[in-house]
CSV table of C-alpha atoms and ligand atoms in Angstrom, one decimal:
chain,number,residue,atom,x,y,z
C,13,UNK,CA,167.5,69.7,55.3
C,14,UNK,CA,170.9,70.8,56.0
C,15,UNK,CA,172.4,70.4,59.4
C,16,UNK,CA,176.4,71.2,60.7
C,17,UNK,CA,177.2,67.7,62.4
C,18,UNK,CA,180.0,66.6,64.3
C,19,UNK,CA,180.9,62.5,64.3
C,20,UNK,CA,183.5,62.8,66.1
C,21,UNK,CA,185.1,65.3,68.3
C,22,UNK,CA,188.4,67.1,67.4
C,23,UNK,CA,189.3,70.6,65.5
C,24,UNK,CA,187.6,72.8,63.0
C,25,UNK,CA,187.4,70.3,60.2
C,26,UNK,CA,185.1,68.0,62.3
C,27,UNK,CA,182.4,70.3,61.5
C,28,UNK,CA,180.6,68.8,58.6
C,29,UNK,CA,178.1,70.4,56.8
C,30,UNK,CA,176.0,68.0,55.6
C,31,UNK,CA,172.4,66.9,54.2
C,32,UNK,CA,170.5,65.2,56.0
C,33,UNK,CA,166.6,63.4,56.1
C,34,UNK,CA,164.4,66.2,57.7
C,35,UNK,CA,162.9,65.5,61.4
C,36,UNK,CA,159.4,64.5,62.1
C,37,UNK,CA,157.1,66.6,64.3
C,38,UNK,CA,156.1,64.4,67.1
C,39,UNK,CA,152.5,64.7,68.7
C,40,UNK,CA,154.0,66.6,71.4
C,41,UNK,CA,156.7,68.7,69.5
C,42,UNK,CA,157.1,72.0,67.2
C,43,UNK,CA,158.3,71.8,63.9
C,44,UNK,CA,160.8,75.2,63.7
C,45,UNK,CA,162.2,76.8,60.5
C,46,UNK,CA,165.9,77.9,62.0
C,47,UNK,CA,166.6,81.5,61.5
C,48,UNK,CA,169.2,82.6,63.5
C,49,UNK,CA,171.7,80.2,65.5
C,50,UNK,CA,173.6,81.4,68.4
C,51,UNK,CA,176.6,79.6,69.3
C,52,UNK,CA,178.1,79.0,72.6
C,53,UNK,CA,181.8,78.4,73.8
C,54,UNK,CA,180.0,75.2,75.2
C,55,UNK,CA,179.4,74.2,71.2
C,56,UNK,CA,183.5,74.7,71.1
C,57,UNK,CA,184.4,72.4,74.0
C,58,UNK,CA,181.8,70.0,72.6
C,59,UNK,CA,183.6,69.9,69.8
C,60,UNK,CA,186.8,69.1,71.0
C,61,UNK,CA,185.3,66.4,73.3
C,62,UNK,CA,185.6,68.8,76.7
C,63,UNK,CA,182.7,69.2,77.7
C,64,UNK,CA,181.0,67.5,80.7
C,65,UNK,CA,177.8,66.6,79.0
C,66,UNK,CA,178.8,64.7,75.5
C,67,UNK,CA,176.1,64.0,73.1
C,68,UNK,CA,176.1,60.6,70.7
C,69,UNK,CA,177.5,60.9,67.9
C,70,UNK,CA,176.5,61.8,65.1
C,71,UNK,CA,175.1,64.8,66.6
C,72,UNK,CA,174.2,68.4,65.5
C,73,UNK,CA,175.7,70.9,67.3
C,74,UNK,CA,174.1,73.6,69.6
C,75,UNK,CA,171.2,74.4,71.7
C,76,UNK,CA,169.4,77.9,70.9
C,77,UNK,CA,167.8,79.0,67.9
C,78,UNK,CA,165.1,81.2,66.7
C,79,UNK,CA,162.9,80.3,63.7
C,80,UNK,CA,159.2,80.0,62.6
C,81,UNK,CA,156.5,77.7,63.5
C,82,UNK,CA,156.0,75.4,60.4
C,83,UNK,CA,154.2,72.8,62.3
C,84,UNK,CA,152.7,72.0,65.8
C,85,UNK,CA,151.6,68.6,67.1
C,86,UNK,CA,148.3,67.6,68.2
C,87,UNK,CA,149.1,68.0,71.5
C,88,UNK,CA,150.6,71.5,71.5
C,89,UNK,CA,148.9,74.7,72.1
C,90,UNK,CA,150.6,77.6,73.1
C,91,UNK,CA,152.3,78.2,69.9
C,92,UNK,CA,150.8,77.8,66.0
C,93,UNK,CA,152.2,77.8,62.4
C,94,UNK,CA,153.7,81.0,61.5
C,95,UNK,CA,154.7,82.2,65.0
C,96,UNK,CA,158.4,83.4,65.7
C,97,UNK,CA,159.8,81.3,68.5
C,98,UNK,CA,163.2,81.2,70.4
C,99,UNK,CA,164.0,77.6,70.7
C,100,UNK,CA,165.9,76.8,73.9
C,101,UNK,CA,167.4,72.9,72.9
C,102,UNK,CA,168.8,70.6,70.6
C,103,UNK,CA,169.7,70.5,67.7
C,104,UNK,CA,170.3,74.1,66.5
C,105,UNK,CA,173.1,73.8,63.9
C,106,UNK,CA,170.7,73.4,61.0
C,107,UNK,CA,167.6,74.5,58.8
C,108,UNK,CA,164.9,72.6,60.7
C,109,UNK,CA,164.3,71.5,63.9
C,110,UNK,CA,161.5,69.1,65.4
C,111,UNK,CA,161.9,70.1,69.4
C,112,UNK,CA,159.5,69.5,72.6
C,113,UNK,CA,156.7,71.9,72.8
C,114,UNK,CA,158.2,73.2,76.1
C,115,UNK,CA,161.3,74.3,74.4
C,116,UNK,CA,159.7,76.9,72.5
C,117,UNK,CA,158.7,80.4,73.6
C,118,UNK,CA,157.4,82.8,71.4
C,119,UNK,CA,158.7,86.6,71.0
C,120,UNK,CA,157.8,89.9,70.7
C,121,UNK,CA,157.2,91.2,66.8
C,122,UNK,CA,159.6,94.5,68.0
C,123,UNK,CA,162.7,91.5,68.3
C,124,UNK,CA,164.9,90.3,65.1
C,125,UNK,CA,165.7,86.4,65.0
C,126,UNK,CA,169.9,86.9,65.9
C,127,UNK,CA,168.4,89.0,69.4
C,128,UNK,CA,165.9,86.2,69.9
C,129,UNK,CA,168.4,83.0,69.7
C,130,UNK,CA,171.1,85.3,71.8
C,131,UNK,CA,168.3,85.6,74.4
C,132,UNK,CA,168.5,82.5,76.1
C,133,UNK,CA,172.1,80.8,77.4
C,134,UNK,CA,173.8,83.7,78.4
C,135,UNK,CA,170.9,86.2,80.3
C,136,UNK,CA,169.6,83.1,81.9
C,137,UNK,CA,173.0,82.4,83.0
C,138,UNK,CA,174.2,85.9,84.3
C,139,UNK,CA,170.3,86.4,85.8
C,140,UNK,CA,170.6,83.7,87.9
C,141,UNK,CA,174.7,84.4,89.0
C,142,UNK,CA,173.5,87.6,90.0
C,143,UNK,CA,170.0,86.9,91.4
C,144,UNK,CA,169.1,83.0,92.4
C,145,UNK,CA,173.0,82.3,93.6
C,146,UNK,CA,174.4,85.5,94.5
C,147,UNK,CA,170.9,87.7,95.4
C,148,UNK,CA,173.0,90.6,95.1
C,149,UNK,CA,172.1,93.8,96.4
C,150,UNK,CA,172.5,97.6,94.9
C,151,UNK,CA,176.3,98.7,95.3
C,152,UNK,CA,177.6,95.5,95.7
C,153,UNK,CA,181.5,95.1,93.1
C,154,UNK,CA,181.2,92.3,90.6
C,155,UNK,CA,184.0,91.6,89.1
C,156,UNK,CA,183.7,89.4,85.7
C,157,UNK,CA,186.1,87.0,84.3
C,158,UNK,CA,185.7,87.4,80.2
C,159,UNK,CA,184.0,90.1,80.6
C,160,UNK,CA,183.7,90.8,76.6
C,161,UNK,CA,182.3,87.7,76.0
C,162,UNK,CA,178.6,86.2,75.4
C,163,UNK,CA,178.0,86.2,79.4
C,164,UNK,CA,180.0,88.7,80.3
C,165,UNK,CA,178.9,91.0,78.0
C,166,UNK,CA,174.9,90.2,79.5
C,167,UNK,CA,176.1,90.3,82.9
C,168,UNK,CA,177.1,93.7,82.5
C,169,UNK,CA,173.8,94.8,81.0
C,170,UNK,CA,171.8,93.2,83.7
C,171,UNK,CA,174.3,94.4,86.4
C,172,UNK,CA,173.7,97.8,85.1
C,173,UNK,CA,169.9,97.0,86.1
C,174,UNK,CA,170.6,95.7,89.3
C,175,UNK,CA,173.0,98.8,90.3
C,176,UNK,CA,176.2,97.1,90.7
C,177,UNK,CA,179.5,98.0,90.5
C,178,UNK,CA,181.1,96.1,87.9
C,179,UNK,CA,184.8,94.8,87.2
C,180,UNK,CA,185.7,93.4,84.1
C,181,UNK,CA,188.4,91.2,83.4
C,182,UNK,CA,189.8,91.0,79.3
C,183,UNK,CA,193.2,89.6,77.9
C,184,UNK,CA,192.3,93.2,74.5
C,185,UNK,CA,192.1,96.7,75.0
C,186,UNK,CA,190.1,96.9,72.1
C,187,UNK,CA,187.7,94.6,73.9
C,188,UNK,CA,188.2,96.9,77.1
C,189,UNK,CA,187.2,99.9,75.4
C,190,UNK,CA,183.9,97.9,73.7
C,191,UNK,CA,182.7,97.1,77.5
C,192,UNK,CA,183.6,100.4,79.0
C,193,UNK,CA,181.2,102.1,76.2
C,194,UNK,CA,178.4,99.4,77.7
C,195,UNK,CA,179.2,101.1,80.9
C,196,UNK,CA,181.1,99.0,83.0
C,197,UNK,CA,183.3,101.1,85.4
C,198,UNK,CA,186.5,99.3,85.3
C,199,UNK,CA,188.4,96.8,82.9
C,200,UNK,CA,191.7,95.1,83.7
C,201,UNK,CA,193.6,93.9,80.7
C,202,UNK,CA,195.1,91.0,82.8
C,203,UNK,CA,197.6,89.7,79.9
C,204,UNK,CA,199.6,93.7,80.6
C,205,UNK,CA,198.2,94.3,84.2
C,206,UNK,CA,198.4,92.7,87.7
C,207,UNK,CA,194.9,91.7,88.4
C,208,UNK,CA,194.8,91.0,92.3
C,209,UNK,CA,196.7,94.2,92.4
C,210,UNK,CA,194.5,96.3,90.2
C,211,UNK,CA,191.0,95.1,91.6
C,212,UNK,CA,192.0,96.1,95.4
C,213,UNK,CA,193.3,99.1,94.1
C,214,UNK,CA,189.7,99.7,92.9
C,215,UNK,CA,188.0,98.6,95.8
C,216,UNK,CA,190.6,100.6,98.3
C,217,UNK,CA,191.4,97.2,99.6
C,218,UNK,CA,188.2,95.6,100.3
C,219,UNK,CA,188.0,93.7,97.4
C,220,UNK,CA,185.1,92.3,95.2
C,221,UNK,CA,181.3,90.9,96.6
C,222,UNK,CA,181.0,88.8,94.0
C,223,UNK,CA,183.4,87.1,91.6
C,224,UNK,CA,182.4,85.6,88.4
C,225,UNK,CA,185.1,83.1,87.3
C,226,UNK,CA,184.2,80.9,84.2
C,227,UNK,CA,187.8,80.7,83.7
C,228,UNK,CA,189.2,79.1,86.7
C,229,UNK,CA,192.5,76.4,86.1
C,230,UNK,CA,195.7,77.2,87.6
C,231,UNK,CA,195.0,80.8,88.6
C,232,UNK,CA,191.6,79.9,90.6
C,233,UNK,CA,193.3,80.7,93.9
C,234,UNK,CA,194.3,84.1,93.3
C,235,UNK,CA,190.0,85.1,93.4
C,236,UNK,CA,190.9,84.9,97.4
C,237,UNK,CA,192.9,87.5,97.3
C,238,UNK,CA,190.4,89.8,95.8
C,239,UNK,CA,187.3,88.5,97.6
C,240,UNK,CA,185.8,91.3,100.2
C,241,UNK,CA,184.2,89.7,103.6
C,242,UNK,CA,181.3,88.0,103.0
C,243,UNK,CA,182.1,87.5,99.4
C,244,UNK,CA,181.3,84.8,97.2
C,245,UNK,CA,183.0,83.2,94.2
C,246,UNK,CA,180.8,81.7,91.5
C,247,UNK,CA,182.7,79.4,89.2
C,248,UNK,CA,180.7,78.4,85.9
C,249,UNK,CA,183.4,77.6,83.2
C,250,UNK,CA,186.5,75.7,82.5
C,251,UNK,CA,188.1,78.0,79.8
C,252,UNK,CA,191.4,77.0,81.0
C,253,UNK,CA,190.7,73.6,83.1
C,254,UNK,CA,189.3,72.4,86.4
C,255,UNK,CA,190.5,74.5,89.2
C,256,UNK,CA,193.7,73.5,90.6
C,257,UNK,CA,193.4,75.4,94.0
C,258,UNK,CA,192.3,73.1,97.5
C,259,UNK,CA,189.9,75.2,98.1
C,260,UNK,CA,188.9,74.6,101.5
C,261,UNK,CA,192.9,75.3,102.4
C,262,UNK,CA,191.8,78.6,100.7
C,263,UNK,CA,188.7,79.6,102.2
C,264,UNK,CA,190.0,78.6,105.5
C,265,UNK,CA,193.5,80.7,105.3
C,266,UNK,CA,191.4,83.5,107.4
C,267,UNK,CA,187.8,82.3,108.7
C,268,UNK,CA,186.8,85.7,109.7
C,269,UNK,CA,186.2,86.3,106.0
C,270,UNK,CA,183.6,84.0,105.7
C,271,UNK,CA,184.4,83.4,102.0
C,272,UNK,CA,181.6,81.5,99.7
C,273,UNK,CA,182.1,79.5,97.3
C,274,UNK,CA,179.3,78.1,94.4
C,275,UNK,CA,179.3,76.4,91.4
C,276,UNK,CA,176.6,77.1,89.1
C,277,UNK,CA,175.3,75.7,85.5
C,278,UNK,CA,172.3,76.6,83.7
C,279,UNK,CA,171.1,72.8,83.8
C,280,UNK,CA,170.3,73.2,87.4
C,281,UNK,CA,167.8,76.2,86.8
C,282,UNK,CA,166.5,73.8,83.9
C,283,UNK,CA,165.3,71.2,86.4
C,284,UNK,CA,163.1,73.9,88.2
C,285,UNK,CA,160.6,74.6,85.1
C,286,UNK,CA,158.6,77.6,86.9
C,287,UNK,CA,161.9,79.0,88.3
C,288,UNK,CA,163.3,79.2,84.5
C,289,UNK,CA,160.1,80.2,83.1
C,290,UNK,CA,160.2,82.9,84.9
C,291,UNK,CA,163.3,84.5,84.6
C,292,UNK,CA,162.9,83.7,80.5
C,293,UNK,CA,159.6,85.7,80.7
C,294,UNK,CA,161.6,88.5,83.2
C,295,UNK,CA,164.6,88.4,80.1
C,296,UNK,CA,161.9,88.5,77.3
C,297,UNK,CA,160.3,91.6,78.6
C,298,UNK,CA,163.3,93.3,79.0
C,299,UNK,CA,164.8,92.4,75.2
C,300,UNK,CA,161.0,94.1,74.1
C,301,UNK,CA,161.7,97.2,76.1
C,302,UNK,CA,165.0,97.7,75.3
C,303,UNK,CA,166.2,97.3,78.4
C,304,UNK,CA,169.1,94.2,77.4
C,305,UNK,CA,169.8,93.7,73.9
C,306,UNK,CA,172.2,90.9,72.4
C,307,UNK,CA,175.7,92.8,71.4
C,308,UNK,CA,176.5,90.6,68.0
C,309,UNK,CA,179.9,90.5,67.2
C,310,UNK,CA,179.9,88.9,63.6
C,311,UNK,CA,177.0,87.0,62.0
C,312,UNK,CA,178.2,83.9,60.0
C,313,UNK,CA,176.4,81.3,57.1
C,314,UNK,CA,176.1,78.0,59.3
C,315,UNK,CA,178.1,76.0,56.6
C,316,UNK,CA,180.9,78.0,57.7
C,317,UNK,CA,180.1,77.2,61.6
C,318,UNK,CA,184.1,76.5,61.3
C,319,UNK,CA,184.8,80.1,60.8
C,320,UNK,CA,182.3,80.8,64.3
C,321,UNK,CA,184.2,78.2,66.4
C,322,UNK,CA,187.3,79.9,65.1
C,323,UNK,CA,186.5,83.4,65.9
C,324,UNK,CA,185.6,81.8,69.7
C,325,UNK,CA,188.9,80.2,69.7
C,326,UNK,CA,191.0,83.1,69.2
C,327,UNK,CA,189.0,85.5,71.9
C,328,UNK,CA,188.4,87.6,69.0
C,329,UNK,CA,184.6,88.1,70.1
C,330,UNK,CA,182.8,90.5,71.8
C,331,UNK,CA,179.4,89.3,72.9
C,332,UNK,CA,178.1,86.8,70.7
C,333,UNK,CA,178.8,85.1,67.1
C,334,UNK,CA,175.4,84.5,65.2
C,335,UNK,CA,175.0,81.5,62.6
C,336,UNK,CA,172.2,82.0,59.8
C,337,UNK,CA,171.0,78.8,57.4
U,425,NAP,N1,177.9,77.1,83.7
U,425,NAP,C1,177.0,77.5,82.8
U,425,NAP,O1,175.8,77.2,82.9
U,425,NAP,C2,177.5,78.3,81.7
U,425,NAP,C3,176.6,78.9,80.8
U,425,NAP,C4,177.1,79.6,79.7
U,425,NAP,C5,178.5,79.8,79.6
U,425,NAP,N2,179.3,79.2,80.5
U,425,NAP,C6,180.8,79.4,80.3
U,425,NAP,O2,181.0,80.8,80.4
U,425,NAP,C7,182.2,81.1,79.6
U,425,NAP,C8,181.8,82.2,78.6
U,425,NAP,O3,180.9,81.7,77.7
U,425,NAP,P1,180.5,82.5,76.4
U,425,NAP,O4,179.6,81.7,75.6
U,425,NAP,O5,180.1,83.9,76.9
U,425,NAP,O6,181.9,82.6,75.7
U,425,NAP,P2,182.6,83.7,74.8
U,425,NAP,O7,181.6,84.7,74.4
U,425,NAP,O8,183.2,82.9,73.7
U,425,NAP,O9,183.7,84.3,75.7
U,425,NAP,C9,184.8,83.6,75.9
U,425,NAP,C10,185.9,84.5,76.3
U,425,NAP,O10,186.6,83.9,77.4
U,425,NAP,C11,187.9,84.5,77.5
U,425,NAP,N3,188.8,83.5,77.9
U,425,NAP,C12,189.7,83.5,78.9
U,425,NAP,N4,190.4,82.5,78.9
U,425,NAP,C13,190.1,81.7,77.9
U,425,NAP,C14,190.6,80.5,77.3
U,425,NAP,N5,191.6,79.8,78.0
U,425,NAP,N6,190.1,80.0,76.2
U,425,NAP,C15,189.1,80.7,75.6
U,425,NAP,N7,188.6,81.9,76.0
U,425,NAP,C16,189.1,82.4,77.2
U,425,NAP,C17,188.1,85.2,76.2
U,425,NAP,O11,188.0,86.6,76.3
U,425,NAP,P3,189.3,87.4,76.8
U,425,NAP,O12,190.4,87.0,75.9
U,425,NAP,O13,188.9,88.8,76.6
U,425,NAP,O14,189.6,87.1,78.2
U,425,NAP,C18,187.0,84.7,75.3
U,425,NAP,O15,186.7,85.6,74.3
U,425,NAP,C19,182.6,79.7,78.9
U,425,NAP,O16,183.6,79.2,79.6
U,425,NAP,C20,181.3,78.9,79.0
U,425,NAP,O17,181.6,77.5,79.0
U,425,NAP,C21,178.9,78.5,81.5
């Protein structure tokens, strides 16, 4: 089969597309033909050896996919050969993919394979921001750091669902004007705007419930400053670094705020299986009726993943970047 692989970490040309021997469908696994590859600004800091979780090398990149059942193990029987399945685990940067039964879920015929392998990462990711850390209630502001972006751009269809006032944060106005039509009701352009400024200008003063800051780096500490009371900051990315800010100098500066502060990765909602399973089946519904649907920037062939980590790099994106074998 062919597979992008990575055996080292480093810029674009680390990508390799390469042959290599086809996996073996375990007793306990599924044996998936990749269809559609969704890549994650996770696969980018991988890549450049970033990333908190590192994999051995050689690896293939990635970790959702959608595909069909070619073969199931002895043990597994919730799926059989011919059924189109979302796979939500390594490796998805190649043709074919032997995975644990219980990282395949199949999905509804009204679906196509690029909405299917968008599904996973980033609904699961905003869903439990806004619901499992946050529980936020109707009315509440949200404001969203890349707002654009594969998350951002499923946290604002799922805050739409939830009633929230949203806030988005991008450095385009071309972007801006992509998540307004999605129905966001405000964007900042923070490379031309003043963003503490603008947000309690939107708010009359108050200032957002809930901040969503996969960002953070240098400017971490300015989320105090446009936090209402009560509020809670959720930081889930390192774009540009770990935070720099002491943060319990800045949730202290005025205790009758009562600021919050989380950290949140999907890996925690991972280790509670019934929790995940049902938010996916919650998200899967929702894809079927229309209710969320995957905005695809650009779909690209997988031996030019290069091209995908690129487009990531720049910020060109809005929503996500597709890879097909
Ligand atoms: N904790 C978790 O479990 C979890 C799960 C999924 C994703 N994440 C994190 O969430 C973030 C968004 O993920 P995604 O897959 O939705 O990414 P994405 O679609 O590629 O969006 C990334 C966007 O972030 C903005 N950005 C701001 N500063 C940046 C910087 N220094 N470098 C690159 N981009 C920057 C850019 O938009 P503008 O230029 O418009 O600002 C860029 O387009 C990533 O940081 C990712 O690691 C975390």
């Amino acid at each position: 089969m062919k597979a992008v692989r990575i055996h080292a970490t480093g810029g674009l040309d680390v990508l390799k597309y390469e042959e290599v021997s086809d996996p073996v469908c375990r007793d306990n696994e599924v044996l998936v033909g990749i269809k559609s590859i969704s890549i994650n600004f996770s696969d980018v800091l991988i890549r450049r050896g970033e990333y908190p979780y590192m994999p051995d090398f050689p690896a293939i990149l990635g970790s959702e996919s959608s595909g069909e059942v070619q073969q199931v193990g002895s043990q597994v029987e919730h799926v059989k050969v011919g059924d189109r399945v979302i796979v939500f685990g390594h490796p998805s940067y190649c043709t074919l993919a032997a995975v644990p039964a219980t990282k395949v879920v199949p999905f509804p015929d009204n679906v196509d394979f690029d909405a299917a392998a968008a599904l996973p990462i980033i609904y699961l990711t905003a869903y439990h921001m806004l619901h499992t850390v946050r529980r936020v209630q109707p009315g509440e502001t949200v404001l969203i750091y890349a707002a654009a972006g594969g998350v951002g751009t499923a946290t604002i269809q799922l805050g739409r669902i939830a009633g929230l006032k949203m806030i988005g944060l991008t450095s385009q106005d071309e972007k801006a004007k992509l998540i307004k039509e999605m129905g966001i009701d405000h964007v900042i352009n923070y490379r031309t705007e003043p963003v503490v400024e603008r947000v309690r200008e939107i708010t009359a003063g108050k200032g957002a419930d809930l901040i969503l800051d996969c960002v953070a780096g240098e400017n971490f500490g300015d989320n105090f400053r446009m936090l209402n009371t009560l509020g809670q900051v959720i930081w889930f990315g390192i774009a540009d670094g770990n935070p720099t800010t002491d943060l319990l100098k800045a949730i202290g500066r005025d205790p009758s705020q009562s600021y919050g502060v989380s950290m949140f990765h999907l890996f925690s909602v991972m280790k509670n299986p019934q929790l995940s399973a049902e938010s996916f089946a919650t998200l899967i519904r929702y894809l079927a009726e229309g209710k969320i649907a995957p905005i695809i920037y650009r779909k690209v062939p997988l031996e030019h993943a290069h091209e995908a980590h690129k487009i990531l790099e720049d910020h060109e994106n809005t929503g996500k970047v597709i890879l097909n074998p």
